[in-house]
C-alpha positions as CSV (number, residue, x, y, z in Angstrom):
1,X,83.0,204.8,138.3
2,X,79.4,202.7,139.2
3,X,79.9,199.2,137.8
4,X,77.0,198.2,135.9
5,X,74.7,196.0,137.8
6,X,74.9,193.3,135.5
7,X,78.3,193.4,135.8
8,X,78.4,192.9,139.2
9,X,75.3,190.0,138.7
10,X,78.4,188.0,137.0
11,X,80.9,188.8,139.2
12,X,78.5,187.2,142.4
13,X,77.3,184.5,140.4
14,X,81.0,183.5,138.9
15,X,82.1,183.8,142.6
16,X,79.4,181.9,144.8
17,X,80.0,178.7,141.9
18,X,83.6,179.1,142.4
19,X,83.3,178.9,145.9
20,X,81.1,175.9,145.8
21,X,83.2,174.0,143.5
22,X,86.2,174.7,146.4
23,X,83.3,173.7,149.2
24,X,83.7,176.7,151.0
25,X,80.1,176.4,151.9
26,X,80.1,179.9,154.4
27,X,81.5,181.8,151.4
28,X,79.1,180.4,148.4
29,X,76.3,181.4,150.7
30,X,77.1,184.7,151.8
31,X,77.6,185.5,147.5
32,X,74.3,183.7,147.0
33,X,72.7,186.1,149.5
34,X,74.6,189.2,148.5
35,X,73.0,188.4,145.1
36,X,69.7,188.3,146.5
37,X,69.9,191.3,148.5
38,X,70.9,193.2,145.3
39,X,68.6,192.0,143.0
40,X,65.5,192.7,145.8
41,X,66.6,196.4,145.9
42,X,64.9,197.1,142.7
43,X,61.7,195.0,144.1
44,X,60.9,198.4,146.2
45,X,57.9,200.5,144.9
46,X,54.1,200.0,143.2
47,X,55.3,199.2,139.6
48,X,57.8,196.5,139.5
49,X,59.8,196.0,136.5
50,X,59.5,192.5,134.9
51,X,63.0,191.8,134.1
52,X,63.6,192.8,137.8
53,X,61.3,190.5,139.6
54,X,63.3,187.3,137.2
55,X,66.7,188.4,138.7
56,X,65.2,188.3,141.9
57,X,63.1,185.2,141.8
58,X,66.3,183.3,140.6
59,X,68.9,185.1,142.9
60,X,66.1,184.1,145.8
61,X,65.7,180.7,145.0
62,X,69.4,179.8,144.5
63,X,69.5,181.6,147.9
64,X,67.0,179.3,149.7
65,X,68.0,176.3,148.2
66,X,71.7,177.1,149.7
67,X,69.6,177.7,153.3
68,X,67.9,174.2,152.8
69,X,71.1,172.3,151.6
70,X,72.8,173.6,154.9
71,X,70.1,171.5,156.4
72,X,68.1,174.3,157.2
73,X,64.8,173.5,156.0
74,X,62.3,175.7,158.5
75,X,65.0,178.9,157.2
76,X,64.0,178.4,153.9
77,X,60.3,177.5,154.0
78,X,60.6,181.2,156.2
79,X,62.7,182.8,153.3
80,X,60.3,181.1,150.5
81,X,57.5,182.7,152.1
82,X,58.5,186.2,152.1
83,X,60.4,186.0,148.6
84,X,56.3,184.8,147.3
85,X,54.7,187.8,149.3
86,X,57.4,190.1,147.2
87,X,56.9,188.2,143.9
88,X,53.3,187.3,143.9
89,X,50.8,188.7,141.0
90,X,54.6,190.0,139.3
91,X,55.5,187.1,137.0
92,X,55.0,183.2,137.8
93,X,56.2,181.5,140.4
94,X,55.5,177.6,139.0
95,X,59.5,177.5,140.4
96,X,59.1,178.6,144.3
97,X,56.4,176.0,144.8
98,X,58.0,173.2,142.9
99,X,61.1,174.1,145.4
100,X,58.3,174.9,148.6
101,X,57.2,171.5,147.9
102,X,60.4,169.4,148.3
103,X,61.2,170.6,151.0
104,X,58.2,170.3,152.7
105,X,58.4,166.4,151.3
106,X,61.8,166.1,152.5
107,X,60.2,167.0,156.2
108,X,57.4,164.5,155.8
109,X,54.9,167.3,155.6
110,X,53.2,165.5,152.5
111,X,50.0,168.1,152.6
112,X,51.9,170.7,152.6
113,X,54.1,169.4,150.0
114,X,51.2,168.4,147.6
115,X,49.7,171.8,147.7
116,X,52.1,173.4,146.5
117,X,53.7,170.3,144.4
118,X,49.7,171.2,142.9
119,X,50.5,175.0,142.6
120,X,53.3,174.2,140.5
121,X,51.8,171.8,138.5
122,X,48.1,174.3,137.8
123,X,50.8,177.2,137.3
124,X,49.5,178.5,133.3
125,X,52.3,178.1,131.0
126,X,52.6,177.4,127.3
127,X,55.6,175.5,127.9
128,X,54.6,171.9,128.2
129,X,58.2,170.5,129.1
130,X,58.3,173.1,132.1
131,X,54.5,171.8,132.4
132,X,55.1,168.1,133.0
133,X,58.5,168.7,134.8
134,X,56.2,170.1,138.0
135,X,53.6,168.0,137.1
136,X,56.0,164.9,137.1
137,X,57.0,165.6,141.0
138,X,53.2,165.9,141.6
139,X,52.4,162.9,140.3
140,X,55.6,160.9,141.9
141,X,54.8,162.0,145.5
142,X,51.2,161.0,145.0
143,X,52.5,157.2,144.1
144,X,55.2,157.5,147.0
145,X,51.8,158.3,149.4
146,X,49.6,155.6,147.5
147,X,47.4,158.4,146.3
148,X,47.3,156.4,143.2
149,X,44.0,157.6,141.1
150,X,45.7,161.2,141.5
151,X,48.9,159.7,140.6
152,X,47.3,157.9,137.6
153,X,45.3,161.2,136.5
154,X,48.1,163.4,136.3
155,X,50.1,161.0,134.3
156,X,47.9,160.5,131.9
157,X,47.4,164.3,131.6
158,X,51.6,164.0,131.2
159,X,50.7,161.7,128.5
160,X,48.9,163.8,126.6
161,X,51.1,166.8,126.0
162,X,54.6,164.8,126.2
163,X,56.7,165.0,123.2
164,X,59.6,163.7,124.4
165,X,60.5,159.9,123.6
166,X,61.8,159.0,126.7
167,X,60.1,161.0,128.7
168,X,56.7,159.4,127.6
169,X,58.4,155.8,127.8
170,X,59.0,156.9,131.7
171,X,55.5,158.2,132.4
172,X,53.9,155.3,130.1
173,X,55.9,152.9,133.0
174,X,54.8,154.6,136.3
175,X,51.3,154.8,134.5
176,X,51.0,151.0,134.2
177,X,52.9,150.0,137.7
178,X,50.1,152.6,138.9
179,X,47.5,150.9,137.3
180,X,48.6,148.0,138.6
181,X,48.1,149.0,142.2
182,X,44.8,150.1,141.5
183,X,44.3,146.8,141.0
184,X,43.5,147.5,136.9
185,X,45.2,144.4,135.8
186,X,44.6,144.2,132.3
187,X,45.3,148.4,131.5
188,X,48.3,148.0,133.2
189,X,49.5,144.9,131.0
190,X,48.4,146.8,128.1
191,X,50.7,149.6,128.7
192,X,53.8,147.5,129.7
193,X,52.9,145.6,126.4
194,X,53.1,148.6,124.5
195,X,56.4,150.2,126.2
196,X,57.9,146.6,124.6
197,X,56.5,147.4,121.3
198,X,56.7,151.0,120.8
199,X,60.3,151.2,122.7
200,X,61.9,147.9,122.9
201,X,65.3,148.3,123.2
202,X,65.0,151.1,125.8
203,X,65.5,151.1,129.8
204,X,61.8,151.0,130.8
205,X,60.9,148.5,128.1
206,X,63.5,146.1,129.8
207,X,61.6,146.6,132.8
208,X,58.0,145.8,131.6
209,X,59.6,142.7,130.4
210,X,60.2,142.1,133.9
211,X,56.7,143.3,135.4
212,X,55.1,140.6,132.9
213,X,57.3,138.0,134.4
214,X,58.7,137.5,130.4
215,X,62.0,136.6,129.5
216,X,63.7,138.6,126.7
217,X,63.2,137.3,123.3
218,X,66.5,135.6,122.1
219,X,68.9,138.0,120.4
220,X,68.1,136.0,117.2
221,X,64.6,136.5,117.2
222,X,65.1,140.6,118.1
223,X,67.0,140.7,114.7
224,X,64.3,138.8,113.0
225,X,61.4,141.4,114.3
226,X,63.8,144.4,113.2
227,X,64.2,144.7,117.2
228,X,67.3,146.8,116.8
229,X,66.2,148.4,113.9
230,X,63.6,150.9,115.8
């Protein structure tokens, strides 16, 4: 009897993390591949079925990020490349590039990396956590490479859509220690200010007391503001 192809989806996927967790490295790879080369058999023809193209796109990039991990980084830029030719114009691919781009980082290719840090980043999605999650390594390598008006742009494009508390706390502080590199003194202070009023008790506010050279207000006088009470 056939065993349903979902089935069998499991039954890789169950194995290549078992065989990970035992670090049997030559084993996890060869399921994560097997995986791959099943789910791109249904890739084959003019009219390719949505749900089809997701296995593969996930089955491939677990696949290449085994290749790169194995510290194989030219294998899977190579695999990355044909795995977009196959997907491309199907269903998005905000997830290859984000992936394309680390690894081209991790090589010191920063060009390369930005472009498709950028693709990721300019990929249309409704989704605006998935939106500032490629966004956010976008705007990180541009601070790392002291691109820091693109840095400072795409953060406060973060800003706008970020619903998350912490997440905006985190963005808010790279913001201002960007600002402050771009020699924009007093917006950067503002923003630190405001991390130690809107967020006080939280990791980055404790840091923007230290980028203002302040000490931390006396316990008593944290009680008194109804510090702890936020």
């Amino acid at each position: 009897e056939k065993i349903p192809i979902n089935l069998k989806r499991v039954v890789y996927e169950n194995l290549k993390v078992s065989y990970k967790a035992l670090q049997r490295r030559d084993d996890a790879l060869r399921m994560a591949k097997q995986l791959w080369l099943m789910d791109a058999s249904f890739l084959n023809g003019k009219h390719i079925n949505v749900e089809n193209a997701k296995h593969a796109l996930n089955s491939g990039l677990s696949y290449a990020r085994f290749i790169w991990t194995n510290h194989k980084g030219k294998e899977a830029l190579k695999f990355l490349s044909t795995l977009e030719r196959k997907l491309k114009g199907k269903i998005g691919l905000a997830e290859l590039y984000l992936l394309k781009g680390r690894v081209f980082e991790e090589d010191g290719k920063y060009s390369a990396a930005l472009f498709c840090l950028s693709k990721a980043a300019n990929t249309p999605t409704t989704d605006s956590v998935q939106k500032n999650l490629y966004s956010w390594s976008f705007a990180w390598l541009n601070y790392k490479i002291r691109n820091y008006p693109q840095a400072a742009k795409t953060l406060k494009d973060m800003l706008l859509i970020e619903t998350d508390p912490g997440k905006k706390s985190q963005e808010t502080f790279w913001l201002a220690k960007t600002t402050a590199q771009m020699a924009q003194v007093e917006e950067s202070r503002n923003l630190f200010e405001q991390l130690t009023q809107d967020d006080p008790i939280s990791y980055y506010a404790l840091l923007s007391y230290r980028e203002l050279k302040r000490d931390l207000p006396p316990p008593s006088k944290l009680s008194h503001e109804g510090f702890f009470s936020k």
